[in-house]
Coordinates of C-alpha atoms and ligand atoms in Angstrom, one line a residue:
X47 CA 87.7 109.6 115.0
X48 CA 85.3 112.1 114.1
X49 CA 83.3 111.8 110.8
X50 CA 84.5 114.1 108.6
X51 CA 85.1 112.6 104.7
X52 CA 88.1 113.6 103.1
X53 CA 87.4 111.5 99.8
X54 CA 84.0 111.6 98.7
X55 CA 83.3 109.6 95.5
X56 CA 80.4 109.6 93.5
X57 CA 78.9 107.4 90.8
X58 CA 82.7 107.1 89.4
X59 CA 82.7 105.8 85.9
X60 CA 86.0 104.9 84.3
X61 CA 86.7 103.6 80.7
X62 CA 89.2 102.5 78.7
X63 CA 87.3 102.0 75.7
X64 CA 84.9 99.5 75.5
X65 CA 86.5 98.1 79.1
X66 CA 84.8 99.7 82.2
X67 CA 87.5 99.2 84.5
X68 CA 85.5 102.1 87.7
X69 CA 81.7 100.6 87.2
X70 CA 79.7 103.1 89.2
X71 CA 81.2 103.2 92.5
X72 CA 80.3 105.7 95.4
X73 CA 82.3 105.6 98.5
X74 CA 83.6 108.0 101.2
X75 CA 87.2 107.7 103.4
X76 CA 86.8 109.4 106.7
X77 CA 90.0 111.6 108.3
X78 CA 92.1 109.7 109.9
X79 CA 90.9 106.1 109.2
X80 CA 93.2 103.6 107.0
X81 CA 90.8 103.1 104.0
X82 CA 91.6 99.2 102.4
X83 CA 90.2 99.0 99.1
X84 CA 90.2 95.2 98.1
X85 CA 90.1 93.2 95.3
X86 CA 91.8 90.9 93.0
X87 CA 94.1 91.7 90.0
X88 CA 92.2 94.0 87.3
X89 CA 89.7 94.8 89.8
X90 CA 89.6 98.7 89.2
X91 CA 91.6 99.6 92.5
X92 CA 94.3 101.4 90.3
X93 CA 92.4 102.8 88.5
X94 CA 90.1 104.6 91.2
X95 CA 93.2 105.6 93.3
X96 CA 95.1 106.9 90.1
X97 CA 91.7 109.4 89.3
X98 CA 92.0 110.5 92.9
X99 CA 95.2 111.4 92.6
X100 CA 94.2 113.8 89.5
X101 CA 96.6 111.5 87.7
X102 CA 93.7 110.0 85.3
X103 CA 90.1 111.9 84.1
X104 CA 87.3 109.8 84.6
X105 CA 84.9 109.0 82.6
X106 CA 81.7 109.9 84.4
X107 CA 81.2 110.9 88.0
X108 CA 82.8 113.0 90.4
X109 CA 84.9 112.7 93.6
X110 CA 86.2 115.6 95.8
X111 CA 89.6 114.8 97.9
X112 CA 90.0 117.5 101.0
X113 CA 86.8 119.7 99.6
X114 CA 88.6 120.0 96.2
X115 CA 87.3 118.6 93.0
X116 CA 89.2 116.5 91.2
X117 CA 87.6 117.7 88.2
X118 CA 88.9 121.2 88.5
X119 CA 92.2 122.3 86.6
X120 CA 92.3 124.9 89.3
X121 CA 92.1 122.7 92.4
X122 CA 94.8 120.0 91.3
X123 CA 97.8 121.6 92.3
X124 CA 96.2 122.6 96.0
X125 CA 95.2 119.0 95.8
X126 CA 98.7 117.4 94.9
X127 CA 100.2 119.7 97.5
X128 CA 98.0 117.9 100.5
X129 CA 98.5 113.5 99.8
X130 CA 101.2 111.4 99.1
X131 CA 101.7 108.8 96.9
X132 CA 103.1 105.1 96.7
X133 CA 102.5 104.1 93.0
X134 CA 102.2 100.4 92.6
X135 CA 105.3 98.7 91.5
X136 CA 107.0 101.7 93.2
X137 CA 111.2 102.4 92.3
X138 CA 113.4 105.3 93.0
X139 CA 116.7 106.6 91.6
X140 CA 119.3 102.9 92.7
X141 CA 122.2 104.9 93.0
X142 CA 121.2 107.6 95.6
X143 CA 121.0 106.5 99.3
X144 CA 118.3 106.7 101.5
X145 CA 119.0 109.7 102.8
X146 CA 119.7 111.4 99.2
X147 CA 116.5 110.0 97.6
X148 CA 114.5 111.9 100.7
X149 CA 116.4 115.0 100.3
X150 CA 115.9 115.2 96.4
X151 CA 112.0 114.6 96.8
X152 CA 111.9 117.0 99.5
X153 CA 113.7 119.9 97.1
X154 CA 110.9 119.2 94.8
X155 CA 108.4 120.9 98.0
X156 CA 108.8 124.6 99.2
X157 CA 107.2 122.8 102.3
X158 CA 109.0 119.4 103.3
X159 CA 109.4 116.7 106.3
X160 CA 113.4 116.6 107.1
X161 CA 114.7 114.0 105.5
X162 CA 116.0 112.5 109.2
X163 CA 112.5 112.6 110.4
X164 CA 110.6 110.6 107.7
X165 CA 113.8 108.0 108.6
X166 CA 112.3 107.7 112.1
X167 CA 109.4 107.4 110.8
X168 CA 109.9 104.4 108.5
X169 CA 112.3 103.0 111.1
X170 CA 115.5 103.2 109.3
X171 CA 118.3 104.8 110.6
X172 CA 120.7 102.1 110.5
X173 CA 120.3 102.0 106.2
X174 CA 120.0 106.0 105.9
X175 CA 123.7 105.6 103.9
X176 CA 122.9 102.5 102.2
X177 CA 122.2 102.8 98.2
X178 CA 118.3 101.9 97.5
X179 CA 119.6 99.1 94.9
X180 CA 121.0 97.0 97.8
X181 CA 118.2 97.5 100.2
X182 CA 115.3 94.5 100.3
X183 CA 112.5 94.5 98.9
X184 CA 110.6 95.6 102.2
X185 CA 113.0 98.1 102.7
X186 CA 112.6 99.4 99.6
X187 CA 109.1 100.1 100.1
X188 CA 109.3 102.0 103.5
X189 CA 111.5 104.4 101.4
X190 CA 108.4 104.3 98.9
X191 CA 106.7 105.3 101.9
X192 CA 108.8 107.8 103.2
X193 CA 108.5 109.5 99.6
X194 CA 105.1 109.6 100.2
X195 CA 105.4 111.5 102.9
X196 CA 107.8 114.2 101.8
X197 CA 105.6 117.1 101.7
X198 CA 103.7 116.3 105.0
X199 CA 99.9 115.0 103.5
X200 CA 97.1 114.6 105.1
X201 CA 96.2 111.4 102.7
X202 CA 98.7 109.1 101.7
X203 CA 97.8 106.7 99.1
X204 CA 99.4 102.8 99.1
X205 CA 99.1 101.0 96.2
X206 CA 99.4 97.4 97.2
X207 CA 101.9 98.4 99.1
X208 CA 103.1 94.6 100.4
X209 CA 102.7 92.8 97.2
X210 CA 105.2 90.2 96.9
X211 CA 107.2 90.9 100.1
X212 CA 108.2 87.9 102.5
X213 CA 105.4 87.9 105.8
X214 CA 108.3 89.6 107.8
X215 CA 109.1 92.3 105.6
X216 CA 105.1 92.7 104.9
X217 CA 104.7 93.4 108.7
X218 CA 107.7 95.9 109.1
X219 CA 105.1 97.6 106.1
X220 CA 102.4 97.3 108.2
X221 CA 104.2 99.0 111.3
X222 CA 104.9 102.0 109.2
X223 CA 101.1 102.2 107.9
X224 CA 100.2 101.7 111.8
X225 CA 102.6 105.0 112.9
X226 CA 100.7 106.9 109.5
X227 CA 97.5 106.7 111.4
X228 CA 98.8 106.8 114.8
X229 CA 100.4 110.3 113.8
X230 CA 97.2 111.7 112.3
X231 CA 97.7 110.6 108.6
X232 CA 94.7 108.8 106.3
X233 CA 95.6 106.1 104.5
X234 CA 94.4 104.7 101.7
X235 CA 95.7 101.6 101.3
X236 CA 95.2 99.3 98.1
X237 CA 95.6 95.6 99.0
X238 CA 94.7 91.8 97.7
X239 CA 95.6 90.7 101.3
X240 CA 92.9 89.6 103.7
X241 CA 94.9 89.5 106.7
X242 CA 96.4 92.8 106.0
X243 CA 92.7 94.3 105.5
X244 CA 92.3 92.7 108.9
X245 CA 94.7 93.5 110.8
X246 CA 95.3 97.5 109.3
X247 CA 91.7 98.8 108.4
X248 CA 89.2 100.3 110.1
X249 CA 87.2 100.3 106.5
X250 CA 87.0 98.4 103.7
X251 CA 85.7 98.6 100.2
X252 CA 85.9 95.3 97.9
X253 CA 86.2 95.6 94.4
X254 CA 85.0 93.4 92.1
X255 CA 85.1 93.9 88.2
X256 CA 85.1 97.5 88.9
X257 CA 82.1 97.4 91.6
X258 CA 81.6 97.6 95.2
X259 CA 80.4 94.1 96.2
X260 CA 81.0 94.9 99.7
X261 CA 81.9 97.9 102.6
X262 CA 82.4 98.4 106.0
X263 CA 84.4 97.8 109.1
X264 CA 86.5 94.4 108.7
X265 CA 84.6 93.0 111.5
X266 CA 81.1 94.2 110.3
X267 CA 81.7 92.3 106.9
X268 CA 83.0 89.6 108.7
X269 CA 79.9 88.6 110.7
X270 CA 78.0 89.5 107.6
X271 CA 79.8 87.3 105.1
X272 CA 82.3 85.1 107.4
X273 CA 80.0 82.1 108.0
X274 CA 80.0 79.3 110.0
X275 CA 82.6 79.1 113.0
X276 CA 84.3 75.6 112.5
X277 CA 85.0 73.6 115.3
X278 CA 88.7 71.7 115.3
X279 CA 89.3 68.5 116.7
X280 CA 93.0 68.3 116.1
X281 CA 94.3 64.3 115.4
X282 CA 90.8 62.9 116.0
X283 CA 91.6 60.6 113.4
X284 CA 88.9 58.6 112.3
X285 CA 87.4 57.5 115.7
X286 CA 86.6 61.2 116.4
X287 CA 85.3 61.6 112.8
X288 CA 82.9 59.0 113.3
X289 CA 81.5 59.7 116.5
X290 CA 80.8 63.1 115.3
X291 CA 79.2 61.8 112.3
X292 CA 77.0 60.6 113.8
X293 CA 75.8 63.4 115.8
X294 CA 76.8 66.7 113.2
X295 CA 75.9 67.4 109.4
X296 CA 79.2 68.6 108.2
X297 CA 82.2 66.6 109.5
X298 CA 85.0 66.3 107.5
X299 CA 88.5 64.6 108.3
X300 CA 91.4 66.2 107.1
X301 CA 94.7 64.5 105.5
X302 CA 96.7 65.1 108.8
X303 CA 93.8 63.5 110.6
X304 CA 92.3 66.7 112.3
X305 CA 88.4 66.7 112.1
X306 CA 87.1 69.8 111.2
X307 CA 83.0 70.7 112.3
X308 CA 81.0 73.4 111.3
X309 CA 78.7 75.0 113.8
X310 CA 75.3 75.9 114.1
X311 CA 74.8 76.5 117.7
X312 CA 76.6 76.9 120.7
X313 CA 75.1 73.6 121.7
X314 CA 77.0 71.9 118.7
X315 CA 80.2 72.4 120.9
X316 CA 78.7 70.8 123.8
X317 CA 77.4 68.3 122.1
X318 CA 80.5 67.4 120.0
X319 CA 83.0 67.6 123.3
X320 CA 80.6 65.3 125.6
X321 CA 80.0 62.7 122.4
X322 CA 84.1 62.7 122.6
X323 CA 84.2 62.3 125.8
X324 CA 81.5 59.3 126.7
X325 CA 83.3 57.3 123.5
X326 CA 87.1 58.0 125.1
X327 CA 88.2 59.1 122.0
X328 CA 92.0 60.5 122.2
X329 CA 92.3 63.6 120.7
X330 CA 94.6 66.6 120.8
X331 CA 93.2 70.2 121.3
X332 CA 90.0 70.9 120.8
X333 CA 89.0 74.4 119.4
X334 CA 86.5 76.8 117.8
X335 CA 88.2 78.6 114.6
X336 CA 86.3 82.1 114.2
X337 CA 85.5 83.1 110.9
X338 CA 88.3 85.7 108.9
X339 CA 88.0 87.8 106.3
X340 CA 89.2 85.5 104.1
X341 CA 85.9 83.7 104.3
X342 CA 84.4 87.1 103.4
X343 CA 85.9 86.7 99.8
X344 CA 84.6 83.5 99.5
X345 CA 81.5 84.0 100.2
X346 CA 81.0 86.5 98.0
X347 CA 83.0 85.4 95.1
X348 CA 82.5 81.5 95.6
X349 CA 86.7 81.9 95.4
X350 CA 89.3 82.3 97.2
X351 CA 92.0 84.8 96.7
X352 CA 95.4 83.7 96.5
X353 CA 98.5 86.5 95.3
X354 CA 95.6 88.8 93.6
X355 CA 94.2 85.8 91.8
X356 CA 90.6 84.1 92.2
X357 CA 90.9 80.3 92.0
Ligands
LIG8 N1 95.7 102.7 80.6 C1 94.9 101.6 80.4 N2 94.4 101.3 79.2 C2 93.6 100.3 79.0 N3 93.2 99.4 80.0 C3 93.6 99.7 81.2 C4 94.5 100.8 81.5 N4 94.8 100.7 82.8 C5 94.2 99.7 83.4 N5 93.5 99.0 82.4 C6 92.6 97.9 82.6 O1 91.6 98.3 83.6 C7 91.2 97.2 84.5 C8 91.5 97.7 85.9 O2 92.9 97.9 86.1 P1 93.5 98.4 87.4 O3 95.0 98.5 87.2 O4 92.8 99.6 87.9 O5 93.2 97.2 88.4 P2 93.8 96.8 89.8 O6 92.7 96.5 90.7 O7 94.7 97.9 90.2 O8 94.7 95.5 89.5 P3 96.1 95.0 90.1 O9 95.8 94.3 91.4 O10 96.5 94.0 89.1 O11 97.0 96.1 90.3 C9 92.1 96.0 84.1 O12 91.4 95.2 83.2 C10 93.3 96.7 83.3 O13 93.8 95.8 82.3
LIG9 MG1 96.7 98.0 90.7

């Protein structure tokens, strides 16, 4: 991936009158890369992607998408022309089929994907004849997807687009975003989901109250913010729990018995495994759980996020 931005934003400012919903924030979403901008409900994220799509006027600041500015009345329509967009909460016309729904967005775009092709891209062929009102919920967003696409962009914008899908429908999603960047596409993908950031992003922004609290790749934040590596003794029970006690600061048993240890040093795991060992204490597996981006949030919210929520 070469570096070459194609969002720069700059000291954005965004207010809805006395609530500043875009605080300041300065970013930039290399081509090609899938962009995750994270945070928790209210955090600004629609807000931010809703100015970049020339949909809202912000307050203060500027941003340019593909060279153009956002802030130009004469650059909007070249900009609309180039990305795609999944609004959040995302619905089409119920009583037109796949297929149909494609075709009528396409007609919209002197320049437009064939309706068969953006199928194959979102993997359904077998539903092309099926009315979007009886498709899933997972289903229903590919063909958000797939709209997205219509007039070939170079960006295409997700707003949370696996919110409230089942984990299997979330990672027939996740394929789809996987093809976007495999076929030369940005994405900009809007998410409260750590292991989606994870597992999709080569960036990430977190959003917090309408500020950047944290960027980079998922992994750089992770060893930044992740923390301790815990070490599992699974069923240790309390005759594991106390032999490590005795030799470790932060033991804890769990209810189903499995002692959980938090590691300093290599030599922790050493240590622990031969304490086991010379006190014949039964055990099942034995294993080191690496830190996830999950553990980011925490530590630098002191919460955890659960469905967009902190708690
Ligand atoms: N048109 C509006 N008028 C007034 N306040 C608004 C408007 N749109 C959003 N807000 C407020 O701005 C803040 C940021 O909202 P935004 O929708 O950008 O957050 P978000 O990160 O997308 O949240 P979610 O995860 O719930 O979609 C929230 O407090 C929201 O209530
Ligand atoms: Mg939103």
């Amino acid at each position: 991936m070469g570096s070459e931005p194609v969002i720069e934003v700059d000291s954005l400012v965004k207010r809805y009158g006395d609530l500043t919903a875009v605080d300041n924030i300065s970013f930039k979403v290399q081509r090609g890369e899938v962009f995750a901008f994270c945070g928790p409900n209210g955090a600004g994220k629609t807000t931010t992607v809703e100015v970049l799509e020339c949909l809202r006027v912000p307050t203060s600041g500027s941003a340019k998408v593909l060279g153009l500015d956002i802030s130009k009345r004469s650059d909007l329509h070249a900009i609309r022309s180039r990305i795609g967009v999944l609004p959040q909460q995302f619905n089409t016309f119920e009583l037109l089929t796949v297929k149909e729904s494609l075709e009528f967005f396409g007609s919209v775009f002197d320049k437009h994907v064939d309706p068969d092709e953006l199928i194959k891209v979102i993997d359904m062929a077998e539903y092309a004849d099926m009315l979007y009102k009886n498709l899933s919920g997972g289903l229903k967003q590919r063909v958000g997807v797939a709209i997205a696409l219509v007039n070939d962009p170079e960006i295409v914008f997700l707003d949370e687009p696996t919110t409230g899908l089942d984990p299997k429908a979330r990672r027939g999603v996740w394929d789809v975003i996987t093809n976007l960047k495999k076929n030369g596409k940005t994405v900009f993908l809007t998410t409260h989901y750590m292991d989606e950031v994870e597992a999709l992003a080569d960036n990430v922004n977190v959003i917090l109250n309408g500020k950047i609290v944290a960027e980079g790749s998922p992994r750089r934040l992770i060893s930044k913010y992740g923390g301790q590596q815990t070490l599992v003794v699974e069923e240790g029970q309390v005759e594991a729990y106390n032999v490590l006690k005795g030799i470790l600061s932060d033991v804890v048993m769990e209810p189903n018995g499995d002692v959980l240890v938090k590691i300093n040093s290599k030599s922790d795991i050493a240590n622990a495994f031969s304490a086991l060992d010379e006190n014949n204490v039964v055990y099942g597996r034995f294993s080191v759980k690496g830190a996830s981006f999950d553990d980011v949030f925490l530590n630098l919210t002191g919460k955890k996020l659960v469905e967009g929520e902190l708690r």
